[in-house]
Amino acid sequence: MKAPLRIGIAGLGTVGAGVVKLLAEHGRLLSLRGGRPLKVVAVSARRKARKRDIDISRVRWESDPMALATAPDIDVVVELIGGSGGVARRLVQTALRSGKHVVTANKALLAMHGTELATLAEKRGRILSFEAAVAGGIPIIKALREGLVGNRVRRLYGILNGTCNYILTTMRETGRDFGAVLAEAQAAGYAEADPSFDVDGIDAAHKLSVLTGAAFGAKVNFAGVHIEGIRHVSAMDIQFAEELGFRIKLLGLARETRYGIEQRVHPCMVPLAAPIAHIEGVFNAVVVEGDYVGTTMFQGRGAGQGPTASAVVADLVDVARGRQMPAFVVPAERLADKKVSPMDRHQGAYYIRLMVQDRPGVISAVSGALAKERISLESMLQRGRSQSGEVPVVLTTHETEEAAMRRALARIAKLGAVAEEPCVIRIESF
Ligand SMILES: NC(=O)c1ccc[n+]([C@@H]2O[C@H](COP(=O)([O-])OP(=O)(O)OC[C@H]3O[C@@H](n4cnc5c(N)ncnc54)[C@H](OP(=O)(O)O)[C@@H]3O)[C@@H](O)[C@H]2O)c1
């Protein structure tokens, strides 16, 4: 048996503790699979005295995580602290510069500095891997790097944030509104006290930008992601979606258009016939459409201790085996600086829900505003009278350009009979 792979773990929270547990519980199996033992030699976290449900009594404690990056008895540093800058970034940079391999679950760091860190790793001839950073336990990075590597990716999309999917699922099942379901999710520990990273789409956008880099051979470009969250989705829209044969999902989508790379995260109307419409609760899913393979879908748990530790340990076994592959599928210095396809150029169909004064002529004014932009209607739903005098009107359109839709909406919003800002959700066809 070869010498052990010596591991230093920075961060012993949900994920770090899971990795320690998994390595201990599956030690024999992993040394067989990795060709050598995987041995944790040192760990670091903020508070040494914190009670943790793991046995680290025989492992060195470093009060400064940076000590792991330079320790001569460590081969691979596992960064599980989090955050796009600060100590996590310094730790990864220093570890790579000191000749260590790095495994991380940190999507925020990769979204901001992925290309730079992959370049550094390659220059030093070291491995940088991050399976756990995207879709938790789903081995999607490996799939893009290995199983699907023969394909040109046509399109990629997925449910990349379990918190949003849980909230949307619960809203549909209970008919309750966003605020009430969010509060309940926070109480149950499915949503953070500050939920904005999740519900405003930022976390999904971090993951999408990493996936896009790996799928399209492009530099990671988080700034190029169009981001909208789920706060404006109402129980009423979820109900209308079902009536129209759709389910509302927060998706991250990426594809190459003739204008560049389009990356977008926003609520989508997904046809009920599409398998991804049925990924519910905290589950994640990623669909990759390749030119030779066709459509492939991966689903599983996108977060949590077990699934995330599973992905981190998969990367560690690769390091133990000495499998050195480009972090983003092609060598980092060959990653292309692709243009961002502007959202104004996005082509698609739309769902529009208006609250209008229930009086004659309103519908024809709304249809007139759409017709002016050559937007044709696919369907219209109008609900009966209400005491307030305002009624919902739901329109779905045929495919049009986003710029035209925005101009039409600006006109519609100015109509006296339109009571509040229109709710607009893009309709996807899969
Ligand atoms: N949780 C998930 O399901 C999940 C899924 C996929 C990816 N991730 C990613 O995995 C990473 C870790 O997430 P997590 O959920 O495990 O976070 P967490 O539970 O908050 O744990 C963070 C750990 O980092 C330690 N830490 C924080 N600041 C530190 C510092 N300055 N120096 C040293 N240690 C420090 C904390 O120490 P103390 O324990 O002493 O406070 C804690 O052990 C993040 O990048 C996250 O995005 C998480």
GROMACS .gro file of C-alpha atoms and ligand atoms in nm:
model
  478
    1MET     CA    1   0.000   0.000   0.000
    2LYS     CA    2   0.124   0.348  -0.091
    3ALA     CA    3   0.184   0.625   0.164
    4PRO     CA    4  -0.135   0.786   0.292
    5LEU     CA    5  -0.282   1.098   0.134
    6ARG     CA    6  -0.238   1.354   0.410
    7ILE     CA    7  -0.538   1.583   0.442
    8GLY     CA    8  -0.581   1.918   0.617
    9ILE     CA    9  -0.939   2.037   0.665
   10ALA     CA   10  -1.024   2.405   0.718
   11GLY     CA   11  -1.379   2.447   0.843
   12LEU     CA   12  -1.561   2.193   1.059
   13GLY     CA   13  -1.919   2.311   1.019
   14THR     CA   14  -2.192   2.118   0.840
   15VAL     CA   15  -1.971   2.006   0.552
   16GLY     CA   16  -1.636   1.979   0.731
   17ALA     CA   17  -1.780   1.761   1.005
   18GLY     CA   18  -1.949   1.545   0.742
   19VAL     CA   19  -1.620   1.492   0.561
   20VAL     CA   20  -1.444   1.391   0.885
   21LYS     CA   21  -1.725   1.145   0.961
   22LEU     CA   22  -1.734   0.993   0.614
   23LEU     CA   23  -1.355   0.949   0.599
   24ALA     CA   24  -1.363   0.776   0.939
   25GLU     CA   25  -1.661   0.554   0.864
   26HIS     CA   26  -1.551   0.443   0.514
   27GLY     CA   27  -1.177   0.445   0.581
   28ARG     CA   28  -1.102   0.092   0.457
   29LEU     CA   29  -1.324   0.118   0.153
   30LEU     CA   30  -1.172   0.450   0.054
   31SER     CA   31  -0.813   0.333   0.092
   32LEU     CA   32  -0.900   0.042  -0.137
   33ARG     CA   33  -1.066   0.268  -0.390
   34GLY     CA   34  -0.809   0.546  -0.368
   35GLY     CA   35  -0.513   0.306  -0.371
   36ARG     CA   36  -0.389   0.447  -0.040
   37PRO     CA   37  -0.527   0.554   0.295
   38LEU     CA   38  -0.694   0.895   0.320
   39LYS     CA   39  -0.573   1.037   0.648
   40VAL     CA   40  -0.682   1.361   0.816
   41VAL     CA   41  -0.367   1.498   0.981
   42ALA     CA   42  -0.481   1.847   1.081
   43VAL     CA   43  -0.798   2.054   1.109
   44SER     CA   44  -0.886   2.415   1.176
   45ALA     CA   45  -1.199   2.610   1.261
   46ARG     CA   46  -1.280   2.927   1.448
   47ARG     CA   47  -1.368   2.791   1.792
   48LYS     CA   48  -1.168   2.501   1.929
   49ALA     CA   49  -1.404   2.460   2.225
   50ARG     CA   50  -1.715   2.421   2.010
   51LYS     CA   51  -1.886   2.087   2.062
   52ARG     CA   52  -1.876   1.888   1.741
   53ASP     CA   53  -2.019   1.546   1.678
   54ILE     CA   54  -1.688   1.410   1.542
   55ASP     CA   55  -1.375   1.249   1.681
   56ILE     CA   56  -1.076   1.474   1.616
   57SER     CA   57  -0.890   1.378   1.933
   58ARG     CA   58  -0.597   1.232   1.739
   59VAL     CA   59  -0.578   1.508   1.481
   60ARG     CA   60  -0.365   1.822   1.509
   61TRP     CA   61  -0.562   2.141   1.571
   62GLU     CA   62  -0.441   2.456   1.397
   63SER     CA   63  -0.588   2.774   1.536
   64ASP     CA   64  -0.492   2.956   1.215
   65PRO     CA   65  -0.625   2.782   0.900
   66MET     CA   66  -0.340   2.937   0.699
   67ALA     CA   67  -0.102   2.701   0.881
   68LEU     CA   68  -0.259   2.416   0.682
   69ALA     CA   69  -0.160   2.582   0.356
   70THR     CA   70   0.210   2.563   0.431
   71ALA     CA   71   0.241   2.262   0.665
   72PRO     CA   72   0.503   2.020   0.523
   73ASP     CA   73   0.302   1.713   0.633
   74ILE     CA   74  -0.011   1.802   0.430
   75ASP     CA   75  -0.070   1.699   0.065
   76VAL     CA   76  -0.419   1.837   0.014
   77VAL     CA   77  -0.607   2.123   0.177
   78VAL     CA   78  -0.985   2.098   0.197
   79GLU     CA   79  -1.137   2.446   0.219
   80LEU     CA   80  -1.480   2.433   0.386
   81ILE     CA   81  -1.498   2.776   0.546
   82GLY     CA   82  -1.692   2.961   0.276
   83GLY     CA   83  -1.708   3.316   0.143
   84SER     CA   84  -1.584   3.461  -0.184
   85GLY     CA   85  -1.285   3.639  -0.038
   86GLY     CA   86  -1.109   3.667   0.296
   87VAL     CA   87  -0.955   3.368   0.460
   88ALA     CA   88  -1.100   3.113   0.213
   89ARG     CA   89  -0.941   3.281  -0.088
   90ARG     CA   90  -0.606   3.336   0.086
   91LEU     CA   91  -0.603   2.978   0.206
   92VAL     CA   92  -0.666   2.833  -0.140
   93GLN     CA   93  -0.412   3.061  -0.306
   94THR     CA   94  -0.143   2.993  -0.048
   95ALA     CA   95  -0.204   2.619  -0.048
   96LEU     CA   96  -0.170   2.600  -0.428
   97ARG     CA   97   0.140   2.820  -0.424
   98SER     CA   98   0.288   2.593  -0.157
   99GLY     CA   99   0.237   2.291  -0.381
  100LYS     CA  100  -0.075   2.147  -0.215
  101HIS     CA  101  -0.376   2.015  -0.398
  102VAL     CA  102  -0.702   2.187  -0.303
  103VAL     CA  103  -1.056   2.057  -0.271
  104THR     CA  104  -1.330   2.309  -0.195
  105ALA     CA  105  -1.710   2.330  -0.175
  106ASN     CA  106  -1.705   2.707  -0.203
  107LYS     CA  107  -1.921   2.821  -0.497
  108ALA     CA  108  -1.898   3.189  -0.405
  109LEU     CA  109  -1.518   3.175  -0.424
  110LEU     CA  110  -1.522   2.988  -0.755
  111ALA     CA  111  -1.783   3.220  -0.907
  112MET     CA  112  -1.562   3.520  -0.830
  113HIS     CA  113  -1.213   3.377  -0.871
  114GLY     CA  114  -1.255   3.037  -1.038
  115THR     CA  115  -1.051   3.109  -1.350
  116GLU     CA  116  -0.768   3.272  -1.155
  117LEU     CA  117  -0.748   2.981  -0.907
  118ALA     CA  118  -0.763   2.716  -1.182
  119THR     CA  119  -0.481   2.896  -1.364
  120LEU     CA  120  -0.274   2.903  -1.047
  121ALA     CA  121  -0.336   2.533  -0.984
  122GLU     CA  122  -0.229   2.440  -1.335
  123LYS     CA  123   0.084   2.655  -1.321
  124ARG     CA  124   0.185   2.473  -1.004
  125GLY     CA  125   0.085   2.135  -1.144
  126ARG     CA  126  -0.168   2.083  -0.866
  127ILE     CA  127  -0.530   1.968  -0.858
  128LEU     CA  128  -0.813   2.210  -0.782
  129SER     CA  129  -1.148   2.037  -0.756
  130PHE     CA  130  -1.491   2.143  -0.642
  131GLU     CA  131  -1.756   1.880  -0.707
  132ALA     CA  132  -1.943   1.980  -0.389
  133ALA     CA  133  -1.969   2.344  -0.494
  134VAL     CA  134  -2.245   2.280  -0.749
  135ALA     CA  135  -2.560   2.082  -0.675
  136GLY     CA  136  -2.418   1.920  -0.361
  137GLY     CA  137  -2.413   1.543  -0.395
  138ILE     CA  138  -2.489   1.534  -0.769
  139PRO     CA  139  -2.166   1.451  -0.956
  140ILE     CA  140  -2.226   1.709  -1.228
  141ILE     CA  141  -1.873   1.849  -1.255
  142LYS     CA  142  -1.739   1.498  -1.305
  143ALA     CA  143  -2.012   1.433  -1.562
  144LEU     CA  144  -1.908   1.739  -1.764
  145ARG     CA  145  -1.538   1.665  -1.725
  146GLU     CA  146  -1.559   1.293  -1.796
  147GLY     CA  147  -1.878   1.118  -1.905
  148LEU     CA  148  -2.003   1.397  -2.133
  149VAL     CA  149  -1.665   1.525  -2.245
  150GLY     CA  150  -1.720   1.412  -2.605
  151ASN     CA  151  -2.013   1.647  -2.653
  152ARG     CA  152  -2.063   2.007  -2.740
  153VAL     CA  153  -2.309   2.126  -2.481
  154ARG     CA  154  -2.611   2.279  -2.652
  155ARG     CA  155  -2.785   2.394  -2.339
  156LEU     CA  156  -2.765   2.340  -1.967
  157TYR     CA  157  -3.021   2.420  -1.702
  158GLY     CA  158  -3.105   2.319  -1.353
  159ILE     CA  159  -3.268   2.364  -1.017
  160LEU     CA  160  -2.959   2.478  -0.831
  161ASN     CA  161  -3.100   2.609  -0.505
  162GLY     CA  162  -3.284   2.372  -0.273
  163THR     CA  163  -3.420   2.650  -0.051
  164CYS     CA  164  -3.602   2.818  -0.340
  165ASN     CA  165  -3.730   2.487  -0.470
  166TYR     CA  166  -3.858   2.399  -0.123
  167ILE     CA  167  -4.035   2.736  -0.091
  168LEU     CA  168  -4.195   2.714  -0.437
  169THR     CA  169  -4.303   2.354  -0.377
  170THR     CA  170  -4.457   2.440  -0.040
  171MET     CA  171  -4.632   2.747  -0.181
  172ARG     CA  172  -4.790   2.526  -0.447
  173GLU     CA  173  -4.888   2.251  -0.205
  174THR     CA  174  -5.035   2.481   0.059
  175GLY     CA  175  -5.154   2.780  -0.143
  176ARG     CA  176  -4.970   3.011   0.098
  177ASP     CA  177  -4.770   3.316  -0.003
  178PHE     CA  178  -4.394   3.359  -0.019
  179GLY     CA  179  -4.350   3.545   0.313
  180ALA     CA  180  -4.535   3.285   0.523
  181VAL     CA  181  -4.355   2.991   0.364
  182LEU     CA  182  -4.015   3.159   0.396
  183ALA     CA  183  -4.074   3.221   0.769
  184GLU     CA  184  -4.164   2.855   0.815
  185ALA     CA  185  -3.859   2.742   0.616
  186GLN     CA  186  -3.638   2.957   0.837
  187ALA     CA  187  -3.790   2.808   1.152
  188ALA     CA  188  -3.732   2.456   1.014
  189GLY     CA  189  -3.370   2.531   0.921
  190TYR     CA  190  -3.424   2.508   0.543
  191ALA     CA  191  -3.355   2.878   0.496
  192GLU     CA  192  -3.091   3.106   0.649
  193ALA     CA  193  -3.180   3.390   0.887
  194ASP     CA  194  -3.067   3.621   0.605
  195PRO     CA  195  -3.223   3.440   0.310
  196SER     CA  196  -3.122   3.686   0.038
  197PHE     CA  197  -2.837   3.477  -0.111
  198ASP     CA  198  -3.086   3.200  -0.173
  199VAL     CA  199  -3.417   3.369  -0.251
  200ASP     CA  200  -3.266   3.648  -0.461
  201GLY     CA  201  -3.100   3.395  -0.689
  202ILE     CA  202  -2.738   3.474  -0.604
  203ASP     CA  203  -2.644   3.127  -0.481
  204ALA     CA  204  -2.794   2.967  -0.794
  205ALA     CA  205  -2.606   3.220  -1.008
  206HIS     CA  206  -2.277   3.133  -0.837
  207LYS     CA  207  -2.333   2.769  -0.925
  208LEU     CA  208  -2.453   2.843  -1.276
  209SER     CA  209  -2.141   3.048  -1.355
  210VAL     CA  210  -1.920   2.757  -1.244
  211LEU     CA  211  -2.122   2.510  -1.453
  212THR     CA  212  -2.109   2.741  -1.755
  213GLY     CA  213  -1.731   2.760  -1.734
  214ALA     CA  214  -1.705   2.381  -1.729
  215ALA     CA  215  -1.969   2.320  -1.997
  216PHE     CA  216  -1.875   2.585  -2.252
  217GLY     CA  217  -1.500   2.621  -2.203
  218ALA     CA  218  -1.551   2.980  -2.093
  219LYS     CA  219  -1.394   3.188  -1.819
  220VAL     CA  220  -1.619   3.188  -1.514
  221ASN     CA  221  -1.827   3.504  -1.546
  222PHE     CA  222  -2.059   3.559  -1.253
  223ALA     CA  223  -2.110   3.923  -1.354
  224GLY     CA  224  -2.254   3.799  -1.683
  225VAL     CA  225  -2.545   3.618  -1.516
  226HIS     CA  226  -2.886   3.784  -1.537
  227ILE     CA  227  -3.035   3.728  -1.189
  228GLU     CA  228  -3.390   3.748  -1.056
  229GLY     CA  229  -3.510   3.581  -0.738
  230ILE     CA  230  -3.845   3.440  -0.630
  231ARG     CA  231  -3.976   3.712  -0.395
  232HIS     CA  232  -4.226   3.842  -0.652
  233VAL     CA  233  -4.379   3.499  -0.724
  234SER     CA  234  -4.723   3.485  -0.565
  235ALA     CA  235  -4.946   3.194  -0.472
  236MET     CA  236  -5.184   3.324  -0.737
  237ASP     CA  237  -4.919   3.287  -1.011
  238ILE     CA  238  -4.839   2.937  -0.896
  239GLN     CA  239  -5.206   2.850  -0.921
  240PHE     CA  240  -5.242   3.004  -1.268
  241ALA     CA  241  -4.928   2.822  -1.381
  242GLU     CA  242  -5.087   2.488  -1.295
  243GLU     CA  243  -5.405   2.580  -1.480
  244LEU     CA  244  -5.197   2.659  -1.787
  245GLY     CA  245  -4.997   2.334  -1.765
  246PHE     CA  246  -4.681   2.477  -1.609
  247ARG     CA  247  -4.492   2.462  -1.281
  248ILE     CA  248  -4.289   2.758  -1.156
  249LYS     CA  249  -3.925   2.674  -1.085
  250LEU     CA  250  -3.622   2.890  -1.016
  251LEU     CA  251  -3.384   2.772  -1.286
  252GLY     CA  252  -3.031   2.858  -1.386
  253LEU     CA  253  -2.994   2.830  -1.763
  254ALA     CA  254  -2.694   2.867  -1.993
  255ARG     CA  255  -2.647   2.835  -2.366
  256GLU     CA  256  -2.448   2.986  -2.645
  257THR     CA  257  -2.638   3.223  -2.873
  258ARG     CA  258  -2.508   3.410  -3.175
  259TYR     CA  259  -2.446   3.706  -2.944
  260GLY     CA  260  -2.239   3.517  -2.687
  261ILE     CA  261  -2.308   3.317  -2.374
  262GLU     CA  262  -2.650   3.361  -2.219
  263GLN     CA  263  -2.660   3.289  -1.845
  264ARG     CA  264  -2.977   3.358  -1.654
  265VAL     CA  265  -3.130   3.272  -1.318
  266HIS     CA  266  -3.497   3.353  -1.269
  267PRO     CA  267  -3.835   3.193  -1.202
  268CYS     CA  268  -3.950   3.000  -1.508
  269MET     CA  269  -4.274   2.851  -1.629
  270VAL     CA  270  -4.173   2.489  -1.690
  271PRO     CA  271  -4.411   2.266  -1.889
  272LEU     CA  272  -4.554   1.992  -1.667
  273ALA     CA  273  -4.444   1.737  -1.925
  274ALA     CA  274  -4.077   1.820  -1.860
  275PRO     CA  275  -3.915   1.588  -1.602
  276ILE     CA  276  -3.752   1.883  -1.423
  277ALA     CA  277  -4.099   2.020  -1.338
  278HIS     CA  278  -4.132   1.727  -1.097
  279ILE     CA  279  -3.815   1.784  -0.897
  280GLU     CA  280  -3.970   1.902  -0.572
  281GLY     CA  281  -3.875   2.014  -0.223
  282VAL     CA  282  -3.508   2.054  -0.140
  283PHE     CA  283  -3.392   1.844  -0.436
  284ASN     CA  284  -3.172   1.976  -0.713
  285ALA     CA  285  -3.147   1.868  -1.076
  286VAL     CA  286  -2.922   1.953  -1.367
  287VAL     CA  287  -3.007   1.886  -1.731
  288VAL     CA  288  -2.730   1.883  -1.990
  289GLU     CA  289  -2.817   1.872  -2.359
  290GLY     CA  290  -2.522   1.748  -2.561
  291ASP     CA  291  -2.500   1.724  -2.938
  292TYR     CA  292  -2.424   1.351  -2.939
  293VAL     CA  293  -2.571   1.229  -2.610
  294GLY     CA  294  -2.901   1.416  -2.632
  295THR     CA  295  -3.067   1.512  -2.305
  296THR     CA  296  -2.932   1.387  -1.974
  297MET     CA  297  -3.074   1.473  -1.633
  298PHE     CA  298  -2.903   1.437  -1.297
  299GLN     CA  299  -3.098   1.473  -0.977
  300GLY     CA  300  -3.032   1.441  -0.608
  301ARG     CA  301  -2.971   1.631  -0.290
  302GLY     CA  302  -2.810   1.966  -0.352
  303ALA     CA  303  -2.707   2.038   0.005
  304GLY     CA  304  -2.679   1.890   0.351
  305GLN     CA  305  -2.404   1.716   0.538
  306GLY     CA  306  -2.412   1.372   0.377
  307PRO     CA  307  -2.449   1.466   0.009
  308THR     CA  308  -2.193   1.746   0.027
  309ALA     CA  309  -1.940   1.528   0.212
  310SER     CA  310  -1.996   1.258  -0.052
  311ALA     CA  311  -1.889   1.503  -0.324
  312VAL     CA  312  -1.587   1.634  -0.129
  313VAL     CA  313  -1.466   1.281  -0.064
  314ALA     CA  314  -1.507   1.190  -0.434
  315ASP     CA  315  -1.261   1.470  -0.512
  316LEU     CA  316  -1.024   1.346  -0.241
  317VAL     CA  317  -1.026   0.995  -0.388
  318ASP     CA  318  -0.932   1.145  -0.725
  319VAL     CA  319  -0.640   1.321  -0.558
  320ALA     CA  320  -0.538   0.995  -0.389
  321ARG     CA  321  -0.542   0.822  -0.727
  322GLY     CA  322  -0.332   1.103  -0.875
  323ARG     CA  323  -0.596   1.194  -1.134
  324GLN     CA  324  -0.501   1.536  -1.258
  325MET     CA  325  -0.758   1.696  -1.485
  326PRO     CA  326  -0.822   2.057  -1.583
  327ALA     CA  327  -1.053   2.213  -1.324
  328PHE     CA  328  -1.288   2.357  -1.589
  329VAL     CA  329  -1.254   2.071  -1.839
  330VAL     CA  330  -1.015   2.258  -2.070
  331PRO     CA  331  -0.680   2.398  -1.952
  332ALA     CA  332  -0.744   2.721  -1.760
  333GLU     CA  333  -0.531   2.932  -1.992
  334ARG     CA  334  -0.739   2.814  -2.288
  335LEU     CA  335  -1.071   2.914  -2.131
  336ALA     CA  336  -1.235   3.162  -2.368
  337ASP     CA  337  -1.331   3.517  -2.281
  338LYS     CA  338  -1.677   3.488  -2.434
  339LYS     CA  339  -1.915   3.778  -2.484
  340VAL     CA  340  -2.227   3.803  -2.272
  341SER     CA  341  -2.545   3.758  -2.475
  342PRO     CA  342  -2.761   4.056  -2.364
  343MET     CA  343  -3.099   3.980  -2.206
  344ASP     CA  344  -3.262   4.226  -2.447
  345ARG     CA  345  -3.181   3.973  -2.718
  346HIS     CA  346  -3.334   3.682  -2.530
  347GLN     CA  347  -3.600   3.507  -2.735
  348GLY     CA  348  -3.883   3.335  -2.557
  349ALA     CA  349  -4.247   3.321  -2.460
  350TYR     CA  350  -4.387   3.506  -2.158
  351TYR     CA  351  -4.649   3.477  -1.887
  352ILE     CA  352  -4.790   3.814  -1.781
  353ARG     CA  353  -5.028   3.855  -1.488
  354LEU     CA  354  -5.195   4.192  -1.446
  355MET     CA  355  -5.430   4.324  -1.181
  356VAL     CA  356  -5.673   4.547  -1.367
  357GLN     CA  357  -5.981   4.755  -1.297
  358ASP     CA  358  -6.277   4.552  -1.405
  359ARG     CA  359  -6.414   4.787  -1.672
  360PRO     CA  360  -6.468   4.775  -2.047
  361GLY     CA  361  -6.180   4.847  -2.286
  362VAL     CA  362  -5.896   4.736  -2.056
  363ILE     CA  363  -5.821   4.412  -2.236
  364SER     CA  364  -5.819   4.577  -2.574
  365ALA     CA  365  -5.577   4.843  -2.447
  366VAL     CA  366  -5.345   4.571  -2.314
  367SER     CA  367  -5.363   4.370  -2.637
  368GLY     CA  368  -5.301   4.692  -2.830
  369ALA     CA  369  -4.978   4.756  -2.636
  370LEU     CA  370  -4.859   4.404  -2.718
  371ALA     CA  371  -4.966   4.427  -3.082
  372LYS     CA  372  -4.765   4.747  -3.123
  373GLU     CA  373  -4.454   4.540  -3.055
  374ARG     CA  374  -4.578   4.257  -3.281
  375ILE     CA  375  -4.620   4.028  -2.980
  376SER     CA  376  -4.891   3.773  -3.039
  377LEU     CA  377  -5.099   3.616  -2.766
  378GLU     CA  378  -5.111   3.244  -2.707
  379SER     CA  379  -5.381   3.248  -2.440
  380MET     CA  380  -5.572   3.470  -2.201
  381LEU     CA  381  -5.743   3.398  -1.870
  382GLN     CA  382  -5.969   3.645  -1.698
  383ARG     CA  383  -6.123   3.590  -1.358
  384GLY     CA  384  -6.463   3.710  -1.244
  385ARG     CA  385  -6.554   4.010  -1.038
  386SER     CA  386  -6.395   4.102  -0.709
  387GLN     CA  387  -6.509   4.336  -0.433
  388SER     CA  388  -6.207   4.562  -0.473
  389GLY     CA  389  -6.293   4.603  -0.840
  390GLU     CA  390  -5.953   4.463  -0.944
  391VAL     CA  391  -5.930   4.131  -1.121
  392PRO     CA  392  -5.635   3.928  -1.240
  393VAL     CA  393  -5.581   3.891  -1.613
  394VAL     CA  394  -5.329   3.635  -1.730
  395LEU     CA  395  -5.176   3.642  -2.076
  396THR     CA  396  -4.928   3.408  -2.235
  397THR     CA  397  -4.746   3.510  -2.549
  398HIS     CA  398  -4.577   3.341  -2.840
  399GLU     CA  399  -4.202   3.375  -2.874
  400THR     CA  400  -4.073   3.729  -2.891
  401GLU     CA  401  -3.761   3.930  -2.813
  402GLU     CA  402  -3.718   4.047  -2.455
  403ALA     CA  403  -3.657   4.409  -2.562
  404ALA     CA  404  -3.996   4.417  -2.734
  405MET     CA  405  -4.161   4.265  -2.429
  406ARG     CA  406  -4.005   4.528  -2.202
  407ARG     CA  407  -4.129   4.812  -2.425
  408ALA     CA  408  -4.480   4.664  -2.427
  409LEU     CA  409  -4.477   4.621  -2.049
  410ALA     CA  410  -4.373   4.983  -1.998
  411ARG     CA  411  -4.680   5.087  -2.199
  412ILE     CA  412  -4.907   4.847  -2.013
  413ALA     CA  413  -4.784   4.965  -1.673
  414LYS     CA  414  -4.887   5.320  -1.767
  415LEU     CA  415  -5.246   5.228  -1.843
  416GLY     CA  416  -5.473   5.383  -1.584
  417ALA     CA  417  -5.666   5.060  -1.534
  418VAL     CA  418  -5.357   4.854  -1.446
  419ALA     CA  419  -5.339   4.850  -1.069
  420GLU     CA  420  -4.994   4.715  -0.987
  421GLU     CA  421  -4.669   4.624  -1.156
  422PRO     CA  422  -4.727   4.334  -1.396
  423CYS     CA  423  -4.586   3.998  -1.284
  424VAL     CA  424  -4.383   3.859  -1.573
  425ILE     CA  425  -4.238   3.508  -1.583
  426ARG     CA  426  -4.051   3.365  -1.880
  427ILE     CA  427  -4.188   3.044  -2.028
  428GLU     CA  428  -3.928   2.782  -2.116
  429SER     CA  429  -3.965   2.508  -2.372
  430PHE     CA  430  -3.781   2.184  -2.299
  431LIG     N1  431  -2.403   2.324   0.397
  431LIG     C1  432  -2.422   2.274   0.278
  431LIG     O1  433  -2.515   2.196   0.257
  431LIG     C2  434  -2.332   2.310   0.164
  431LIG     C3  435  -2.355   2.254   0.037
  431LIG     C4  436  -2.269   2.281  -0.068
  431LIG     C5  437  -2.162   2.367  -0.047
  431LIG     N2  438  -2.143   2.424   0.076
  431LIG     C6  439  -2.028   2.511   0.093
  431LIG     O2  440  -1.938   2.453   0.186
  431LIG     C7  441  -1.871   2.554   0.260
  431LIG     C8  442  -1.893   2.529   0.409
  431LIG     O3  443  -2.031   2.534   0.436
  431LIG     P1  444  -2.092   2.487   0.577
  431LIG     O4  445  -2.239   2.479   0.556
  431LIG     O5  446  -2.020   2.369   0.629
  431LIG     O6  447  -2.060   2.615   0.667
  431LIG     P2  448  -2.066   2.627   0.826
  431LIG     O7  449  -2.148   2.517   0.884
  431LIG     O8  450  -2.101   2.768   0.857
  431LIG     O9  451  -1.914   2.599   0.870
  431LIG     C9  452  -1.811   2.690   0.846
  431LIG    C10  453  -1.689   2.644   0.921
  431LIG    O10  454  -1.582   2.735   0.895
  431LIG    C11  455  -1.523   2.776   1.019
  431LIG     N3  456  -1.474   2.912   1.003
  431LIG    C12  457  -1.544   3.024   0.975
  431LIG     N4  458  -1.462   3.131   0.967
  431LIG    C13  459  -1.339   3.083   0.993
  431LIG    C14  460  -1.212   3.144   1.001
  431LIG     N5  461  -1.196   3.274   0.980
  431LIG     N6  462  -1.107   3.066   1.029
  431LIG    C15  463  -1.121   2.933   1.049
  431LIG     N7  464  -1.238   2.869   1.043
  431LIG    C16  465  -1.346   2.945   1.015
  431LIG    C17  466  -1.633   2.766   1.121
  431LIG    O11  467  -1.573   2.749   1.251
  431LIG     P3  468  -1.662   2.720   1.384
  431LIG    O12  469  -1.717   2.581   1.365
  431LIG    O13  470  -1.563   2.722   1.494
  431LIG    O14  471  -1.764   2.825   1.388
  431LIG    C18  472  -1.706   2.640   1.074
  431LIG    O15  473  -1.645   2.525   1.125
  431LIG    C19  474  -1.926   2.686   0.208
  431LIG    O16  475  -1.845   2.735   0.105
  431LIG    C20  476  -2.062   2.647   0.150
  431LIG    O17  477  -2.107   2.735   0.049
  431LIG    C21  478  -2.226   2.396   0.180
   0.00000   0.00000   0.00000
